[in-house]
Amino acid sequence: MSRVELTRTGLHGVPWPELLPDLRPALVVPAAPGRLPHPGDGWTRHLPDEPDPAWTAHLDSHPDGHRLTVQRPGGHPWYDGHLTAGREWHRATRTHRALLLITGPFSGPHDFRTAAAAGHLLLLTTPVRHT
């Protein structure tokens, strides 16, 4: 699949949900100017043990789908958008009450592996609330 096809399918630059092998929910978030990780906001290069209480995530269910809002410390928005995720992913967010955010210098699924292999991913776990 080429980059042009990724753009047409809506995958290029759009976050996608994943489940880790231990079934913890993650949101893989490609780099974008409006959601760059700020130094000192809690981002790390290793898997965080606990959610960062300075961050918040709200997952709202609507008749037209699900909307995820993630706010950085101080209540500033980091991500706000619709999310296509399966029932198992939503169940995992309710069970764990936390969401792992994964970001870095990648724009979609095809260059994610390269960024990961180079050690360029940044990770942060935030509490997640359902409404």
C-alpha positions as a Markdown table, in Angstrom:
| # | Residue | x | y | z |
|---|---|---|---|---|
| 1 | Met | 0.0 | 0.0 | 0.0 |
| 2 | Ser | 1.5 | 3.3 | -1.0 |
| 3 | Arg | 1.4 | 6.6 | 0.9 |
| 4 | Val | -1.2 | 7.9 | -1.5 |
| 5 | Glu | -3.5 | 4.9 | -0.7 |
| 6 | Leu | -2.9 | 5.5 | 3.0 |
| 7 | Thr | -4.1 | 9.1 | 2.7 |
| 8 | Arg | -7.2 | 8.0 | 0.8 |
| 9 | Thr | -8.1 | 5.4 | 3.4 |
| 10 | Gly | -7.7 | 7.9 | 6.2 |
| 11 | Leu | -4.9 | 6.1 | 8.0 |
| 12 | His | -2.1 | 8.6 | 7.2 |
| 13 | Gly | -1.7 | 10.9 | 10.3 |
| 14 | Val | -4.7 | 9.5 | 12.2 |
| 15 | Pro | -4.3 | 7.8 | 15.6 |
| 16 | Trp | -5.2 | 4.1 | 15.8 |
| 17 | Pro | -6.1 | 1.9 | 18.8 |
| 18 | Glu | -4.0 | -1.1 | 19.7 |
| 19 | Leu | -4.0 | -3.7 | 22.5 |
| 20 | Leu | -0.6 | -4.7 | 24.0 |
| 21 | Pro | 0.1 | -8.4 | 24.5 |
| 22 | Asp | -1.1 | -8.1 | 28.1 |
| 23 | Leu | -4.3 | -6.5 | 26.8 |
| 24 | Arg | -3.6 | -3.0 | 28.0 |
| 25 | Pro | -5.1 | -0.5 | 25.6 |
| 26 | Ala | -2.9 | 1.9 | 23.7 |
| 27 | Leu | -3.4 | 4.7 | 21.3 |
| 28 | Val | -0.7 | 5.1 | 18.6 |
| 29 | Val | -0.6 | 8.7 | 17.7 |
| 30 | Pro | 1.4 | 9.9 | 14.6 |
| 31 | Ala | 3.3 | 13.2 | 15.0 |
| 32 | Ala | 1.4 | 16.3 | 14.2 |
| 33 | Pro | 2.3 | 20.0 | 14.9 |
| 34 | Gly | -0.6 | 20.4 | 17.3 |
| 35 | Arg | 0.3 | 17.5 | 19.5 |
| 36 | Leu | 4.0 | 17.4 | 19.9 |
| 37 | Pro | 5.2 | 16.0 | 23.2 |
| 38 | His | 6.5 | 18.8 | 25.5 |
| 39 | Pro | 9.6 | 18.2 | 27.6 |
| 40 | Gly | 8.6 | 17.8 | 31.3 |
| 41 | Asp | 5.0 | 16.6 | 30.5 |
| 42 | Gly | 5.8 | 13.0 | 31.6 |
| 43 | Trp | 6.8 | 11.4 | 28.3 |
| 44 | Thr | 9.3 | 8.6 | 28.6 |
| 45 | Arg | 11.1 | 6.0 | 26.3 |
| 46 | His | 10.1 | 3.1 | 28.5 |
| 47 | Leu | 6.7 | 1.6 | 29.4 |
| 48 | Pro | 5.3 | 3.7 | 32.3 |
| 49 | Asp | 4.3 | 1.7 | 35.4 |
| 50 | Glu | 1.4 | 4.0 | 36.5 |
| 51 | Pro | -0.8 | 6.6 | 34.8 |
| 52 | Asp | 0.3 | 10.2 | 35.0 |
| 53 | Pro | -2.3 | 12.0 | 37.1 |
| 54 | Ala | -1.5 | 15.3 | 35.4 |
| 55 | Trp | -3.0 | 14.0 | 32.1 |
| 56 | Thr | -6.7 | 13.1 | 31.5 |
| 57 | Ala | -8.5 | 11.2 | 28.8 |
| 58 | His | -12.3 | 11.1 | 28.3 |
| 59 | Leu | -13.9 | 8.5 | 26.0 |
| 60 | Asp | -17.4 | 9.6 | 25.1 |
| 61 | Ser | -19.9 | 7.4 | 23.4 |
| 62 | His | -22.3 | 9.1 | 20.9 |
| 63 | Pro | -24.8 | 7.6 | 18.4 |
| 64 | Asp | -22.4 | 8.5 | 15.6 |
| 65 | Gly | -19.4 | 6.8 | 17.3 |
| 66 | His | -16.8 | 7.4 | 20.0 |
| 67 | Arg | -14.9 | 10.5 | 20.7 |
| 68 | Leu | -11.6 | 10.6 | 22.6 |
| 69 | Thr | -10.3 | 13.8 | 24.3 |
| 70 | Val | -6.8 | 13.8 | 25.8 |
| 71 | Gln | -5.6 | 16.8 | 27.8 |
| 72 | Arg | -2.1 | 17.5 | 28.9 |
| 73 | Pro | -1.2 | 19.0 | 32.3 |
| 74 | Gly | -3.1 | 22.3 | 32.9 |
| 75 | Gly | -6.1 | 21.1 | 30.9 |
| 76 | His | -4.6 | 22.0 | 27.5 |
| 77 | Pro | -5.9 | 19.7 | 24.7 |
| 78 | Trp | -3.5 | 17.2 | 23.2 |
| 79 | Tyr | -5.9 | 15.1 | 21.1 |
| 80 | Asp | -9.6 | 15.5 | 20.4 |
| 81 | Gly | -11.2 | 13.3 | 17.7 |
| 82 | His | -13.3 | 10.4 | 16.7 |
| 83 | Leu | -11.9 | 7.0 | 17.4 |
| 84 | Thr | -12.7 | 3.7 | 15.6 |
| 85 | Ala | -12.0 | 0.9 | 18.0 |
| 86 | Gly | -13.5 | -2.5 | 18.6 |
| 87 | Arg | -15.4 | -3.7 | 21.6 |
| 88 | Glu | -12.4 | -5.5 | 23.1 |
| 89 | Trp | -10.4 | -2.3 | 23.1 |
| 90 | His | -13.2 | -0.4 | 24.8 |
| 91 | Arg | -13.6 | -3.2 | 27.3 |
| 92 | Ala | -9.8 | -3.0 | 28.0 |
| 93 | Thr | -10.0 | 0.8 | 28.7 |
| 94 | Arg | -12.8 | 0.2 | 31.2 |
| 95 | Thr | -10.9 | -2.7 | 32.9 |
| 96 | His | -7.5 | -0.9 | 33.1 |
| 97 | Arg | -8.9 | 2.6 | 33.5 |
| 98 | Ala | -5.7 | 3.8 | 31.8 |
| 99 | Leu | -4.6 | 4.4 | 28.3 |
| 100 | Leu | -1.1 | 4.2 | 27.0 |
| 101 | Leu | -0.2 | 6.9 | 24.5 |
| 102 | Ile | 2.5 | 6.2 | 22.0 |
| 103 | Thr | 3.9 | 8.9 | 19.7 |
| 104 | Gly | 7.1 | 9.8 | 17.9 |
| 105 | Pro | 8.4 | 10.7 | 14.5 |
| 106 | Phe | 6.1 | 8.7 | 12.3 |
| 107 | Ser | 3.1 | 9.6 | 10.2 |
| 108 | Gly | 1.4 | 6.3 | 9.8 |
| 109 | Pro | 1.5 | 2.5 | 10.3 |
| 110 | His | 4.2 | 2.0 | 7.6 |
| 111 | Asp | 6.9 | 4.2 | 9.3 |
| 112 | Phe | 5.9 | 3.3 | 12.9 |
| 113 | Arg | 8.2 | 0.2 | 12.9 |
| 114 | Thr | 11.2 | 2.3 | 11.8 |
| 115 | Ala | 10.7 | 4.9 | 14.5 |
| 116 | Ala | 10.3 | 2.1 | 17.1 |
| 117 | Ala | 13.4 | 0.2 | 16.0 |
| 118 | Ala | 15.4 | 3.4 | 16.2 |
| 119 | Gly | 14.2 | 4.0 | 19.8 |
| 120 | His | 12.4 | 7.2 | 18.9 |
| 121 | Leu | 9.0 | 6.4 | 20.4 |
| 122 | Leu | 7.7 | 8.3 | 23.4 |
| 123 | Leu | 5.2 | 6.8 | 25.9 |
| 124 | Leu | 2.9 | 8.1 | 28.5 |
| 125 | Thr | 0.0 | 6.5 | 30.4 |
| 126 | Thr | -3.0 | 8.6 | 31.3 |
| 127 | Pro | -6.1 | 7.8 | 33.4 |
| 128 | Val | -9.1 | 7.3 | 31.1 |
| 129 | Arg | -12.7 | 8.0 | 32.0 |
| 130 | His | -15.9 | 6.9 | 30.1 |
| 131 | Thr | -19.0 | 9.1 | 29.8 |
